[in-house]
PDB file of C-alpha atoms in Angstrom:
ATOM      1  CA  MET A   1      54.776  64.028 -32.911  1.00 47.00           C
ATOM      2  CA  LYS A   2      53.399  65.206 -36.272  1.00 50.00           C
ATOM      3  CA  ARG A   3      52.263  68.520 -34.771  1.00 48.00           C
ATOM      4  CA  SER A   4      55.694  69.061 -33.200  1.00 48.00           C
ATOM      5  CA  ASN A   5      57.339  68.442 -36.583  1.00 51.00           C
ATOM      6  CA  LEU A   6      54.854  70.791 -38.263  1.00 47.00           C
ATOM      7  CA  ILE A   7      55.624  73.539 -35.750  1.00 50.00           C
ATOM      8  CA  LEU A   8      59.365  72.979 -36.232  1.00 48.00           C
ATOM      9  CA  ALA A   9      59.016  73.138 -40.017  1.00 51.00           C
ATOM     10  CA  PHE A  10      56.952  76.334 -39.773  1.00 48.00           C
ATOM     11  CA  CYS A  11      59.562  77.901 -37.452  1.00 50.00           C
ATOM     12  CA  LEU A  12      62.339  76.974 -39.860  1.00 48.00           C
ATOM     13  CA  ILE A  13      60.520  78.326 -42.907  1.00 48.00           C
ATOM     14  CA  THR A  14      59.564  81.591 -41.237  1.00 47.00           C
ATOM     15  CA  SER A  15      63.041  82.049 -39.807  1.00 46.00           C
ATOM     16  CA  LEU A  16      64.520  81.808 -43.277  1.00 45.00           C
ATOM     17  CA  SER A  17      62.316  84.664 -44.487  1.00 44.00           C
ATOM     18  CA  TYR A  18      63.238  86.998 -41.624  1.00 45.00           C
ATOM     19  CA  SER A  19      66.473  88.802 -40.852  1.00 46.00           C
ATOM     20  CA  GLN A  20      69.043  86.777 -38.931  1.00 62.00           C
ATOM     21  CA  ASP A  21      69.912  89.847 -36.859  1.00 85.00           C
ATOM     22  CA  TYR A  22      69.131  89.086 -33.225  1.00 95.00           C
ATOM     23  CA  GLN A  23      70.929  89.054 -29.900  1.00 95.00           C
ATOM     24  CA  ILE A  24      70.567  89.158 -26.135  1.00 96.00           C
ATOM     25  CA  LYS A  25      72.391  92.022 -24.461  1.00 95.00           C
ATOM     26  CA  ASP A  26      71.795  93.945 -21.221  1.00 95.00           C
ATOM     27  CA  ASP A  27      68.589  92.046 -20.346  1.00 97.00           C
ATOM     28  CA  TYR A  28      67.065  92.646 -23.791  1.00 98.00           C
ATOM     29  CA  PHE A  29      66.526  90.400 -26.790  1.00 98.00           C
ATOM     30  CA  THR A  30      66.660  92.618 -29.881  1.00 97.00           C
ATOM     31  CA  THR A  31      65.558  91.630 -33.357  1.00 96.00           C
ATOM     32  CA  THR A  32      63.401  92.789 -36.257  1.00 95.00           C
ATOM     33  CA  LEU A  33      59.869  91.899 -37.283  1.00 96.00           C
ATOM     34  CA  LYS A  34      58.066  92.417 -40.584  1.00 96.00           C
ATOM     35  CA  SER A  35      54.933  94.515 -40.822  1.00 97.00           C
ATOM     36  CA  GLY A  36      51.928  93.376 -42.824  1.00 97.00           C
ATOM     37  CA  VAL A  37      53.401  95.089 -45.896  1.00 97.00           C
ATOM     38  CA  GLY A  38      56.956  93.787 -45.414  1.00 96.00           C
ATOM     39  CA  GLU A  39      58.522  96.775 -43.651  1.00 97.00           C
ATOM     40  CA  ILE A  40      61.337  95.783 -41.253  1.00 96.00           C
ATOM     41  CA  ILE A  41      60.718  97.053 -37.696  1.00 96.00           C
ATOM     42  CA  ASN A  42      63.254  97.016 -34.824  1.00 96.00           C
ATOM     43  CA  VAL A  43      61.863  95.593 -31.591  1.00 97.00           C
ATOM     44  CA  LYS A  44      63.228  94.529 -28.231  1.00 97.00           C
ATOM     45  CA  PHE A  45      62.033  92.196 -25.515  1.00 98.00           C
ATOM     46  CA  SER A  46      62.973  92.400 -21.855  1.00 98.00           C
ATOM     47  CA  ILE A  47      64.298  89.107 -20.532  1.00 98.00           C
ATOM     48  CA  SER A  48      66.006  88.401 -17.224  1.00 98.00           C
ATOM     49  CA  ALA A  49      69.007  86.146 -16.647  1.00 97.00           C
ATOM     50  CA  GLU A  50      66.738  83.954 -14.519  1.00 98.00           C
ATOM     51  CA  THR A  51      64.297  83.563 -17.435  1.00 98.00           C
ATOM     52  CA  ILE A  52      67.156  82.655 -19.788  1.00 98.00           C
ATOM     53  CA  ASN A  53      68.274  79.915 -17.377  1.00 98.00           C
ATOM     54  CA  LEU A  54      64.704  78.627 -17.050  1.00 98.00           C
ATOM     55  CA  ILE A  55      64.366  78.529 -20.849  1.00 98.00           C
ATOM     56  CA  LYS A  56      67.629  76.583 -21.209  1.00 98.00           C
ATOM     57  CA  SER A  57      66.257  73.929 -18.856  1.00 98.00           C
ATOM     58  CA  HIS A  58      62.674  73.970 -20.224  1.00 98.00           C
ATOM     59  CA  GLU A  59      61.503  70.754 -21.900  1.00 98.00           C
ATOM     60  CA  ALA A  60      60.054  72.663 -24.894  1.00 98.00           C
ATOM     61  CA  PHE A  61      63.499  74.150 -25.581  1.00 98.00           C
ATOM     62  CA  LYS A  62      65.277  70.812 -25.083  1.00 97.00           C
ATOM     63  CA  ASP A  63      62.857  69.102 -27.477  1.00 97.00           C
ATOM     64  CA  TRP A  64      63.264  71.875 -30.088  1.00 97.00           C
ATOM     65  CA  ASP A  65      67.052  71.843 -29.683  1.00 97.00           C
ATOM     66  CA  SER A  66      67.455  68.093 -30.106  1.00 96.00           C
ATOM     67  CA  THR A  67      64.998  67.942 -33.009  1.00 95.00           C
ATOM     68  CA  THR A  68      66.449  70.945 -34.837  1.00 95.00           C
ATOM     69  CA  PHE A  69      70.158  70.310 -34.452  1.00 94.00           C
ATOM     70  CA  SER A  70      70.103  66.537 -35.008  1.00 93.00           C
ATOM     71  CA  ASN A  71      68.288  66.693 -38.354  1.00 93.00           C
ATOM     72  CA  PRO A  72      70.615  66.823 -41.388  1.00 94.00           C
ATOM     73  CA  LYS A  73      67.814  68.479 -43.387  1.00 95.00           C
ATOM     74  CA  ASN A  74      68.324  71.581 -41.234  1.00 93.00           C
ATOM     75  CA  ALA A  75      71.947  72.075 -42.302  1.00 94.00           C
ATOM     76  CA  GLY A  76      71.239  75.421 -44.004  1.00 94.00           C
ATOM     77  CA  TYR A  77      69.299  76.719 -41.015  1.00 92.00           C
ATOM     78  CA  ILE A  78      72.019  75.560 -38.633  1.00 92.00           C
ATOM     79  CA  GLU A  79      74.715  77.197 -40.753  1.00 93.00           C
ATOM     80  CA  LYS A  80      72.769  80.474 -40.931  1.00 93.00           C
ATOM     81  CA  ASN A  81      72.409  80.610 -37.156  1.00 93.00           C
ATOM     82  CA  LYS A  82      75.774  79.145 -36.130  1.00 93.00           C
ATOM     83  CA  ASN A  83      76.940  82.404 -34.523  1.00 94.00           C
ATOM     84  CA  HIS A  84      74.092  82.368 -32.005  1.00 96.00           C
ATOM     85  CA  ALA A  85      73.487  80.286 -28.905  1.00 96.00           C
ATOM     86  CA  HIS A  86      70.772  77.692 -29.458  1.00 97.00           C
ATOM     87  CA  TYR A  87      68.461  79.312 -26.901  1.00 97.00           C
ATOM     88  CA  GLU A  88      68.770  82.650 -28.757  1.00 97.00           C
ATOM     89  CA  THR A  89      67.774  80.962 -32.016  1.00 97.00           C
ATOM     90  CA  PHE A  90      64.882  79.268 -30.193  1.00 98.00           C
ATOM     91  CA  LEU A  91      63.651  82.647 -28.926  1.00 98.00           C
ATOM     92  CA  TYR A  92      64.163  84.243 -32.336  1.00 97.00           C
ATOM     93  CA  SER A  93      62.052  81.542 -34.018  1.00 96.00           C
ATOM     94  CA  ASN A  94      59.280  81.803 -31.453  1.00 98.00           C
ATOM     95  CA  ILE A  95      59.190  85.607 -31.526  1.00 97.00           C
ATOM     96  CA  ASN A  96      58.697  85.354 -35.277  1.00 96.00           C
ATOM     97  CA  MET A  97      55.912  82.839 -34.707  1.00 97.00           C
ATOM     98  CA  THR A  98      54.285  85.264 -32.247  1.00 98.00           C
ATOM     99  CA  SER A  99      54.409  87.954 -34.913  1.00 97.00           C
ATOM    100  CA  ILE A 100      53.005  85.681 -37.621  1.00 97.00           C
ATOM    101  CA  TYR A 101      50.139  84.473 -35.425  1.00 98.00           C
ATOM    102  CA  ALA A 102      49.298  88.067 -34.445  1.00 98.00           C
ATOM    103  CA  GLN A 103      49.138  89.024 -38.100  1.00 97.00           C
ATOM    104  CA  MET A 104      47.011  85.975 -38.964  1.00 96.00           C
ATOM    105  CA  ASP A 105      44.569  86.761 -36.136  1.00 96.00           C
ATOM    106  CA  LEU A 106      43.719  90.151 -37.681  1.00 96.00           C
ATOM    107  CA  LYS A 107      40.859  90.797 -40.114  1.00 93.00           C
ATOM    108  CA  ASN A 108      43.217  92.945 -42.209  1.00 96.00           C
ATOM    109  CA  SER A 109      46.644  91.306 -41.925  1.00 96.00           C
ATOM    110  CA  GLN A 110      48.268  94.001 -44.063  1.00 97.00           C
ATOM    111  CA  SER A 111      47.498  96.591 -41.357  1.00 98.00           C
ATOM    112  CA  TYR A 112      49.776  94.745 -38.879  1.00 98.00           C
ATOM    113  CA  LEU A 113      52.484  97.130 -37.687  1.00 98.00           C
ATOM    114  CA  PRO A 114      54.956  96.282 -34.904  1.00 98.00           C
ATOM    115  CA  ILE A 115      55.891  99.493 -33.092  1.00 97.00           C
ATOM    116  CA  GLU A 116      59.428 100.681 -33.833  1.00 96.00           C
ATOM    117  CA  GLY A 117      61.581 100.473 -30.712  1.00 89.00           C
ATOM    118  CA  SER A 118      58.739  99.038 -28.661  1.00 93.00           C
ATOM    119  CA  GLU A 119      59.424  96.784 -25.722  1.00 97.00           C
ATOM    120  CA  GLY A 120      57.894  93.360 -25.417  1.00 98.00           C
ATOM    121  CA  MET A 121      58.444  90.771 -22.700  1.00 98.00           C
ATOM    122  CA  ILE A 122      59.710  87.200 -22.495  1.00 98.00           C
ATOM    123  CA  TYR A 123      58.878  85.527 -19.187  1.00 98.00           C
ATOM    124  CA  ILE A 124      57.938  82.211 -17.606  1.00 98.00           C
ATOM    125  CA  ILE A 125      54.886  81.645 -15.430  1.00 97.00           C
ATOM    126  CA  ASP A 126      53.554  78.224 -14.368  1.00 96.00           C
ATOM    127  CA  ASP A 127      56.232  76.491 -16.482  1.00 96.00           C
ATOM    128  CA  LYS A 128      54.974  78.265 -19.640  1.00 98.00           C
ATOM    129  CA  ILE A 129      57.283  80.323 -21.836  1.00 98.00           C
ATOM    130  CA  ASN A 130      55.423  83.538 -22.670  1.00 98.00           C
ATOM    131  CA  ILE A 131      56.121  86.203 -25.281  1.00 98.00           C
ATOM    132  CA  SER A 132      54.147  89.417 -25.636  1.00 98.00           C
ATOM    133  CA  PHE A 133      54.606  92.714 -27.453  1.00 98.00           C
ATOM    134  CA  PRO A 134      52.579  95.745 -28.572  1.00 98.00           C
ATOM    135  CA  PHE A 135      51.648  96.522 -32.165  1.00 98.00           C
ATOM    136  CA  LYS A 136      49.169  98.615 -34.145  1.00 98.00           C
ATOM    137  CA  ALA A 137      46.523  97.373 -36.554  1.00 98.00           C
ATOM    138  CA  GLN A 138      43.185  98.390 -38.013  1.00 96.00           C
ATOM    139  CA  ASN A 139      40.061  97.617 -36.063  1.00 92.00           C
ATOM    140  CA  GLY A 140      36.748  96.693 -37.707  1.00 87.00           C
ATOM    141  CA  TYR A 141      36.116 100.364 -38.531  1.00 92.00           C
ATOM    142  CA  GLY A 142      39.469 100.857 -40.261  1.00 92.00           C
ATOM    143  CA  ASN A 143      41.016 102.883 -37.429  1.00 96.00           C
ATOM    144  CA  MET A 144      44.576 102.085 -36.346  1.00 97.00           C
ATOM    145  CA  ILE A 145      44.570 101.017 -32.692  1.00 97.00           C
ATOM    146  CA  PHE A 146      47.157  99.692 -30.257  1.00 97.00           C
ATOM    147  CA  MET A 147      46.984  95.973 -29.595  1.00 98.00           C
ATOM    148  CA  LYS A 148      49.106  93.324 -27.919  1.00 98.00           C
ATOM    149  CA  ALA A 149      50.228  89.911 -29.164  1.00 98.00           C
ATOM    150  CA  TYR A 150      50.502  86.981 -26.741  1.00 98.00           C
ATOM    151  CA  TYR A 151      52.171  83.612 -27.346  1.00 98.00           C
ATOM    152  CA  SER A 152      52.542  80.869 -24.768  1.00 98.00           C
ATOM    153  CA  MET A 153      54.405  77.577 -24.957  1.00 98.00           C
ATOM    154  CA  SER A 154      54.334  74.599 -22.611  1.00 98.00           C
ATOM    155  CA  PHE A 155      55.483  71.003 -22.787  1.00 97.00           C
ATOM    156  CA  LEU A 156      52.779  68.452 -21.986  1.00 96.00           C
ATOM    157  CA  ASN A 157      52.692  64.692 -22.522  1.00 95.00           C
ATOM    158  CA  GLY A 158      55.919  64.698 -24.515  1.00 95.00           C
ATOM    159  CA  LYS A 159      55.009  67.487 -26.927  1.00 96.00           C
ATOM    160  CA  THR A 160      55.109  71.261 -27.175  1.00 97.00           C
ATOM    161  CA  GLU A 161      51.740  72.964 -26.867  1.00 98.00           C
ATOM    162  CA  ILE A 162      51.262  76.550 -27.971  1.00 97.00           C
ATOM    163  CA  SER A 163      48.501  79.101 -27.634  1.00 98.00           C
ATOM    164  CA  HIS A 164      48.224  82.612 -29.003  1.00 98.00           C
ATOM    165  CA  PHE A 165      45.850  85.538 -29.062  1.00 97.00           C
ATOM    166  CA  ILE A 166      45.704  89.288 -29.539  1.00 97.00           C
ATOM    167  CA  ASN A 167      43.823  91.966 -27.646  1.00 94.00           C
TER     168      ASN A 167
END
């Protein structure tokens, strides 16, 4: 339970530092991400109606939703996101977590650069919510190369489990 609360707190804190501009329209979730030097980058993620319905019924989402929206300490966060469906806010928070983990996994986090207008994906396989998107960053030789961020979330034994990596 402590890890779930820690993840929720981290999502809330990071969401407050990012733009609240996000939406799902025409099978795309659009939002912005921050580069390693704070530049705001527009990105979009393909997501099907079937995936949205699976997310709404996913235990990780239900746990996040009940924990987030029943806690009076989250009043400011709830107010800031009141114009969005809960599942959109859930995706927004987790996309930001994907971005943060990608940046943290780099040797030079300041070189992290989401690709303007790029297209990532949100999908479910084996009851895991998956998020992936391309970005650029410096390799060990200082050259900018294309990479991809991956974030996966499942619900096991009453708690949300996440994994992440870049390649």
